[in-house]
PDB file of C-alpha atoms in Angstrom:
ATOM      1  CA  MET A   1      44.313  51.123-245.170  1.00 51.00           C
ATOM      2  CA  THR A   2      45.057  47.483-245.766  1.00 46.00           C
ATOM      3  CA  LYS A   3      42.309  44.749-245.771  1.00 50.00           C
ATOM      4  CA  PRO A   4      42.498  41.898-243.180  1.00 48.00           C
ATOM      5  CA  THR A   5      45.137  39.361-243.914  1.00 51.00           C
ATOM      6  CA  THR A   6      45.283  37.184-240.693  1.00 62.00           C
ATOM      7  CA  ALA A   7      43.350  33.986-240.271  1.00 64.00           C
ATOM      8  CA  LYS A   8      40.564  33.602-237.682  1.00 77.00           C
ATOM      9  CA  PRO A   9      41.344  31.454-234.737  1.00 79.00           C
ATOM     10  CA  LYS A  10      39.880  27.911-234.729  1.00 77.00           C
ATOM     11  CA  THR A  11      40.040  27.048-230.996  1.00 89.00           C
ATOM     12  CA  LYS A  12      37.740  28.322-228.180  1.00 90.00           C
ATOM     13  CA  ARG A  13      40.831  29.743-226.395  1.00 90.00           C
ATOM     14  CA  GLY A  14      42.083  31.473-229.590  1.00 88.00           C
ATOM     15  CA  LYS A  15      38.566  33.133-230.048  1.00 91.00           C
ATOM     16  CA  GLU A  16      38.372  34.236-226.593  1.00 93.00           C
ATOM     17  CA  ARG A  17      41.892  35.822-226.798  1.00 94.00           C
ATOM     18  CA  ARG A  18      41.079  37.656-230.117  1.00 93.00           C
ATOM     19  CA  ALA A  19      37.685  38.901-228.760  1.00 93.00           C
ATOM     20  CA  LYS A  20      39.626  40.239-225.642  1.00 95.00           C
ATOM     21  CA  ILE A  21      42.085  42.072-227.789  1.00 96.00           C
ATOM     22  CA  LEU A  22      39.330  43.546-229.988  1.00 94.00           C
ATOM     23  CA  ALA A  23      37.405  44.607-226.770  1.00 94.00           C
ATOM     24  CA  ALA A  24      40.571  46.329-225.384  1.00 96.00           C
ATOM     25  CA  ALA A  25      41.145  48.039-228.982  1.00 96.00           C
ATOM     26  CA  GLU A  26      37.552  49.368-228.750  1.00 94.00           C
ATOM     27  CA  GLN A  27      38.201  50.897-225.429  1.00 96.00           C
ATOM     28  CA  VAL A  28      41.820  52.292-226.247  1.00 97.00           C
ATOM     29  CA  ILE A  29      41.013  53.549-229.727  1.00 96.00           C
ATOM     30  CA  GLY A  30      37.660  54.826-228.769  1.00 94.00           C
ATOM     31  CA  GLN A  31      39.280  56.894-225.797  1.00 96.00           C
ATOM     32  CA  LYS A  32      42.550  57.989-227.390  1.00 96.00           C
ATOM     33  CA  GLY A  33      41.745  58.024-231.132  1.00 96.00           C
ATOM     34  CA  PHE A  34      43.295  55.852-233.822  1.00 97.00           C
ATOM     35  CA  ALA A  35      46.558  58.094-234.093  1.00 96.00           C
ATOM     36  CA  ALA A  36      47.382  58.138-230.470  1.00 97.00           C
ATOM     37  CA  ALA A  37      46.364  54.496-229.524  1.00 97.00           C
ATOM     38  CA  SER A  38      49.437  52.089-229.780  1.00 97.00           C
ATOM     39  CA  ILE A  39      49.458  48.333-230.256  1.00 97.00           C
ATOM     40  CA  ALA A  40      51.267  48.193-226.858  1.00 97.00           C
ATOM     41  CA  ASP A  41      48.360  50.087-225.221  1.00 97.00           C
ATOM     42  CA  ILE A  42      45.951  47.673-226.742  1.00 97.00           C
ATOM     43  CA  THR A  43      47.828  44.487-225.632  1.00 97.00           C
ATOM     44  CA  ARG A  44      48.339  46.020-222.175  1.00 97.00           C
ATOM     45  CA  ALA A  45      44.593  46.828-221.845  1.00 97.00           C
ATOM     46  CA  ALA A  46      43.973  43.288-223.089  1.00 96.00           C
ATOM     47  CA  ASP A  47      46.544  41.779-220.563  1.00 96.00           C
ATOM     48  CA  THR A  48      48.338  40.082-223.291  1.00 94.00           C
ATOM     49  CA  ALA A  49      51.832  39.885-224.722  1.00 93.00           C
ATOM     50  CA  LEU A  50      52.587  42.272-227.646  1.00 93.00           C
ATOM     51  CA  GLY A  51      53.604  39.333-229.937  1.00 93.00           C
ATOM     52  CA  THR A  52      50.201  37.668-229.360  1.00 93.00           C
ATOM     53  CA  PHE A  53      48.557  40.551-230.986  1.00 95.00           C
ATOM     54  CA  TYR A  54      50.233  39.751-234.328  1.00 94.00           C
ATOM     55  CA  ILE A  55      48.961  36.173-234.134  1.00 93.00           C
ATOM     56  CA  TYR A  56      45.343  37.414-234.446  1.00 94.00           C
ATOM     57  CA  PHE A  57      45.861  40.753-236.459  1.00 95.00           C
ATOM     58  CA  SER A  58      48.271  42.189-239.140  1.00 94.00           C
ATOM     59  CA  GLY A  59      48.315  45.600-237.487  1.00 95.00           C
ATOM     60  CA  LYS A  60      46.306  48.438-235.812  1.00 96.00           C
ATOM     61  CA  ASP A  61      44.607  49.081-239.226  1.00 95.00           C
ATOM     62  CA  GLU A  62      43.042  45.590-239.338  1.00 95.00           C
ATOM     63  CA  VAL A  63      41.648  45.977-235.823  1.00 95.00           C
ATOM     64  CA  PHE A  64      40.209  49.305-236.542  1.00 96.00           C
ATOM     65  CA  ARG A  65      38.577  48.162-239.673  1.00 95.00           C
ATOM     66  CA  GLU A  66      37.011  45.103-237.858  1.00 94.00           C
ATOM     67  CA  LEU A  67      35.709  47.416-235.102  1.00 93.00           C
ATOM     68  CA  VAL A  68      33.934  49.495-237.699  1.00 93.00           C
ATOM     69  CA  GLN A  69      32.326  46.432-239.311  1.00 92.00           C
ATOM     70  CA  ASP A  70      31.401  44.906-235.904  1.00 89.00           C
ATOM     71  CA  MET A  71      29.454  48.235-235.093  1.00 86.00           C
ATOM     72  CA  GLY A  72      27.623  47.849-238.488  1.00 86.00           C
ATOM     73  CA  HIS A  73      26.754  44.224-237.657  1.00 87.00           C
ATOM     74  CA  ALA A  74      25.629  45.075-234.189  1.00 83.00           C
ATOM     75  CA  THR A  75      23.438  47.968-235.308  1.00 84.00           C
ATOM     76  CA  ARG A  76      21.858  46.059-238.195  1.00 85.00           C
ATOM     77  CA  SER A  77      21.113  42.844-236.020  1.00 87.00           C
ATOM     78  CA  GLN A  78      19.692  44.919-233.118  1.00 84.00           C
ATOM     79  CA  ALA A  79      17.593  46.805-235.485  1.00 84.00           C
ATOM     80  CA  ALA A  80      16.356  43.531-237.307  1.00 88.00           C
ATOM     81  CA  GLU A  81      15.558  41.962-234.057  1.00 90.00           C
ATOM     82  CA  ARG A  82      13.462  45.093-232.770  1.00 87.00           C
ATOM     83  CA  ILE A  83      11.419  45.652-236.047  1.00 90.00           C
ATOM     84  CA  ALA A  84      10.813  41.850-236.481  1.00 90.00           C
ATOM     85  CA  GLY A  85       7.509  42.164-234.518  1.00 89.00           C
ATOM     86  CA  ALA A  86       6.323  45.433-236.011  1.00 93.00           C
ATOM     87  CA  ALA A  87       2.850  45.504-237.555  1.00 94.00           C
ATOM     88  CA  ASN A  88       3.841  48.018-240.347  1.00 96.00           C
ATOM     89  CA  ARG A  89       6.618  49.989-241.645  1.00 96.00           C
ATOM     90  CA  LEU A  90       5.755  53.217-239.684  1.00 97.00           C
ATOM     91  CA  GLU A  91       5.926  50.998-236.442  1.00 96.00           C
ATOM     92  CA  ALA A  92       9.204  49.468-237.807  1.00 96.00           C
ATOM     93  CA  GLU A  93      10.689  52.973-238.269  1.00 96.00           C
ATOM     94  CA  ARG A  94       9.971  53.576-234.495  1.00 96.00           C
ATOM     95  CA  ALA A  95      11.414  50.414-233.326  1.00 95.00           C
ATOM     96  CA  GLY A  96      14.539  50.708-235.663  1.00 94.00           C
ATOM     97  CA  LEU A  97      15.325  54.243-234.436  1.00 96.00           C
ATOM     98  CA  GLU A  98      14.998  53.147-230.817  1.00 95.00           C
ATOM     99  CA  ALA A  99      17.379  50.273-231.577  1.00 92.00           C
ATOM    100  CA  TYR A 100      19.949  52.456-233.101  1.00 92.00           C
ATOM    101  CA  LEU A 101      19.950  55.062-230.353  1.00 94.00           C
ATOM    102  CA  THR A 102      20.196  52.149-227.797  1.00 92.00           C
ATOM    103  CA  VAL A 103      23.374  50.923-229.590  1.00 89.00           C
ATOM    104  CA  VAL A 104      24.782  54.418-229.513  1.00 90.00           C
ATOM    105  CA  ARG A 105      24.033  54.609-225.791  1.00 92.00           C
ATOM    106  CA  ASP A 106      25.521  51.251-225.068  1.00 90.00           C
ATOM    107  CA  ARG A 107      28.612  51.460-227.313  1.00 88.00           C
ATOM    108  CA  PRO A 108      29.602  55.071-227.512  1.00 91.00           C
ATOM    109  CA  LEU A 109      33.301  54.304-227.918  1.00 90.00           C
ATOM    110  CA  GLN A 110      32.677  52.077-230.905  1.00 85.00           C
ATOM    111  CA  TYR A 111      30.281  54.883-232.259  1.00 86.00           C
ATOM    112  CA  ARG A 112      33.249  57.273-232.154  1.00 92.00           C
ATOM    113  CA  ILE A 113      35.518  54.791-233.918  1.00 94.00           C
ATOM    114  CA  VAL A 114      32.956  54.613-236.754  1.00 92.00           C
ATOM    115  CA  GLU A 115      32.971  58.501-236.998  1.00 93.00           C
ATOM    116  CA  GLU A 116      36.864  58.383-236.825  1.00 95.00           C
ATOM    117  CA  ALA A 117      36.725  55.998-239.726  1.00 96.00           C
ATOM    118  CA  ARG A 118      35.616  58.874-242.099  1.00 95.00           C
ATOM    119  CA  PHE A 119      39.259  60.049-241.942  1.00 96.00           C
ATOM    120  CA  VAL A 120      41.233  56.965-240.892  1.00 96.00           C
ATOM    121  CA  ASP A 121      39.608  54.438-243.273  1.00 96.00           C
ATOM    122  CA  PRO A 122      37.187  56.231-245.632  1.00 96.00           C
ATOM    123  CA  GLU A 123      36.431  52.928-247.351  1.00 96.00           C
ATOM    124  CA  ALA A 124      35.274  51.195-244.126  1.00 94.00           C
ATOM    125  CA  TYR A 125      33.201  54.246-243.360  1.00 95.00           C
ATOM    126  CA  ARG A 126      31.472  54.556-246.778  1.00 96.00           C
ATOM    127  CA  GLU A 127      30.951  50.717-246.779  1.00 94.00           C
ATOM    128  CA  TYR A 128      29.503  50.854-243.234  1.00 93.00           C
ATOM    129  CA  TYR A 129      26.744  53.392-244.325  1.00 94.00           C
ATOM    130  CA  THR A 130      26.249  51.970-247.929  1.00 95.00           C
ATOM    131  CA  GLU A 131      25.433  48.519-246.771  1.00 92.00           C
ATOM    132  CA  PHE A 132      23.014  49.859-244.223  1.00 92.00           C
ATOM    133  CA  GLY A 133      21.463  52.244-246.769  1.00 95.00           C
ATOM    134  CA  LYS A 134      21.056  49.516-249.332  1.00 96.00           C
ATOM    135  CA  ALA A 135      19.104  47.311-247.000  1.00 93.00           C
ATOM    136  CA  TYR A 136      17.066  50.116-245.576  1.00 95.00           C
ATOM    137  CA  ALA A 137      16.028  51.211-249.298  1.00 97.00           C
ATOM    138  CA  ASP A 138      14.988  47.758-250.107  1.00 97.00           C
ATOM    139  CA  GLN A 139      12.724  47.663-246.857  1.00 95.00           C
ATOM    140  CA  LEU A 140      11.209  50.874-247.725  1.00 97.00           C
ATOM    141  CA  ASP A 141      10.582  49.829-251.353  1.00 97.00           C
ATOM    142  CA  GLN A 142       8.811  46.690-250.203  1.00 97.00           C
ATOM    143  CA  ALA A 143       6.797  48.687-247.604  1.00 97.00           C
ATOM    144  CA  ALA A 144       5.674  50.997-250.321  1.00 97.00           C
ATOM    145  CA  GLY A 145       4.710  48.068-252.613  1.00 97.00           C
ATOM    146  CA  ARG A 146       2.543  46.768-249.710  1.00 96.00           C
ATOM    147  CA  GLY A 147       0.818  50.202-249.322  1.00 97.00           C
ATOM    148  CA  GLU A 148       2.234  50.814-245.865  1.00 97.00           C
ATOM    149  CA  ILE A 149       3.993  54.053-246.865  1.00 97.00           C
ATOM    150  CA  SER A 150       3.687  56.344-249.796  1.00 96.00           C
ATOM    151  CA  GLN A 151       5.590  55.850-253.047  1.00 96.00           C
ATOM    152  CA  GLY A 152       8.745  57.724-253.423  1.00 97.00           C
ATOM    153  CA  ASP A 153      12.638  57.385-254.044  1.00 98.00           C
ATOM    154  CA  ALA A 154      13.582  54.717-251.489  1.00 98.00           C
ATOM    155  CA  GLU A 155      17.245  55.434-251.669  1.00 98.00           C
ATOM    156  CA  VAL A 156      16.861  59.078-250.864  1.00 98.00           C
ATOM    157  CA  ARG A 157      14.362  58.424-248.086  1.00 98.00           C
ATOM    158  CA  ALA A 158      16.635  55.678-246.552  1.00 97.00           C
ATOM    159  CA  TRP A 159      19.636  58.100-246.372  1.00 98.00           C
ATOM    160  CA  ALA A 160      17.469  60.887-245.044  1.00 98.00           C
ATOM    161  CA  LEU A 161      16.152  58.700-242.291  1.00 97.00           C
ATOM    162  CA  MET A 162      19.700  57.402-241.525  1.00 96.00           C
ATOM    163  CA  GLY A 163      20.632  61.073-241.296  1.00 97.00           C
ATOM    164  CA  ILE A 164      18.158  61.779-238.812  1.00 97.00           C
ATOM    165  CA  ALA A 165      19.131  58.709-236.582  1.00 96.00           C
ATOM    166  CA  LYS A 166      22.821  59.542-236.952  1.00 95.00           C
ATOM    167  CA  THR A 167      22.303  63.294-235.818  1.00 96.00           C
ATOM    168  CA  LEU A 168      19.899  62.450-233.000  1.00 97.00           C
ATOM    169  CA  GLY A 169      22.278  59.910-231.755  1.00 94.00           C
ATOM    170  CA  GLU A 170      24.996  62.447-231.494  1.00 94.00           C
ATOM    171  CA  ARG A 171      23.044  65.293-230.069  1.00 96.00           C
ATOM    172  CA  PHE A 172      20.684  63.438-227.582  1.00 95.00           C
ATOM    173  CA  VAL A 173      22.734  60.351-226.666  1.00 94.00           C
ATOM    174  CA  LEU A 174      26.535  61.020-227.042  1.00 92.00           C
ATOM    175  CA  TRP A 175      26.298  64.605-225.735  1.00 93.00           C
ATOM    176  CA  GLU A 176      23.801  63.844-223.011  1.00 91.00           C
ATOM    177  CA  ASP A 177      24.681  62.320-219.575  1.00 87.00           C
ATOM    178  CA  GLU A 178      21.459  60.734-219.291  1.00 90.00           C
ATOM    179  CA  ALA A 179      19.656  60.215-222.639  1.00 90.00           C
ATOM    180  CA  ASP A 180      15.929  60.233-222.729  1.00 95.00           C
ATOM    181  CA  ILE A 181      15.741  57.883-225.727  1.00 96.00           C
ATOM    182  CA  GLU A 182      11.962  57.424-225.429  1.00 97.00           C
ATOM    183  CA  ARG A 183      11.301  61.265-225.877  1.00 97.00           C
ATOM    184  CA  VAL A 184      13.648  61.452-228.708  1.00 97.00           C
ATOM    185  CA  VAL A 185      12.114  58.500-230.431  1.00 97.00           C
ATOM    186  CA  ALA A 186       8.420  59.714-229.764  1.00 97.00           C
ATOM    187  CA  GLU A 187       9.127  63.139-231.249  1.00 97.00           C
ATOM    188  CA  ALA A 188      11.214  61.944-234.215  1.00 98.00           C
ATOM    189  CA  HIS A 189       8.590  59.227-234.959  1.00 97.00           C
ATOM    190  CA  LYS A 190       5.892  61.936-235.194  1.00 97.00           C
ATOM    191  CA  PHE A 191       7.977  63.957-237.704  1.00 97.00           C
ATOM    192  CA  ILE A 192       8.783  60.842-239.694  1.00 96.00           C
ATOM    193  CA  CYS A 193       5.124  59.840-239.884  1.00 96.00           C
ATOM    194  CA  ASN A 194       3.669  63.440-240.474  1.00 95.00           C
ATOM    195  CA  GLY A 195       6.444  65.583-241.664  1.00 92.00           C
ATOM    196  CA  LEU A 196       6.285  69.419-241.023  1.00 92.00           C
ATOM    197  CA  ALA A 197       2.873  70.030-242.542  1.00 88.00           C
ATOM    198  CA  PRO A 198       0.287  71.524-240.014  1.00 88.00           C
TER     199      PRO A 198
END
């Protein structure tokens, strides 16, 4: 998949038009899937001319990659905002999990796009999780240094915790009509803090 080649718009109107195309792409690709979604479908949903699309994007690949990156930014910023007031790392784990599940609930189509990236744009998929994993491992390392959690392999722990969140998001948010995020977070947080030991 090619990397973005088009320049970002400088005017307010251009930024709004580009954002409208991206929002339409999220809807169309999220519902139909990458292969079935066409640029004509996207521009129709954005109520814009087909030629206008190419002012802002080089093709469907670029839009797709940007949607994956946008989901990563949304997830990280919401998690950072939620954990900012946490008294310690264990509290931060609870707040971060809740933030993640909320993003999945609020943006299910974009979550599906990220999952489809595994096959459509493996580089973007890997980058999405790798960036998150590095930042997560750093936070766990710092928390261990402060004595808030036990010492351990921060990278393995970060990926294990990410796996928990990802799977819970699929099972209890995407697959449920009315997700009980509070219940899921409470039970998962107990497990994260105490493990399976009696």
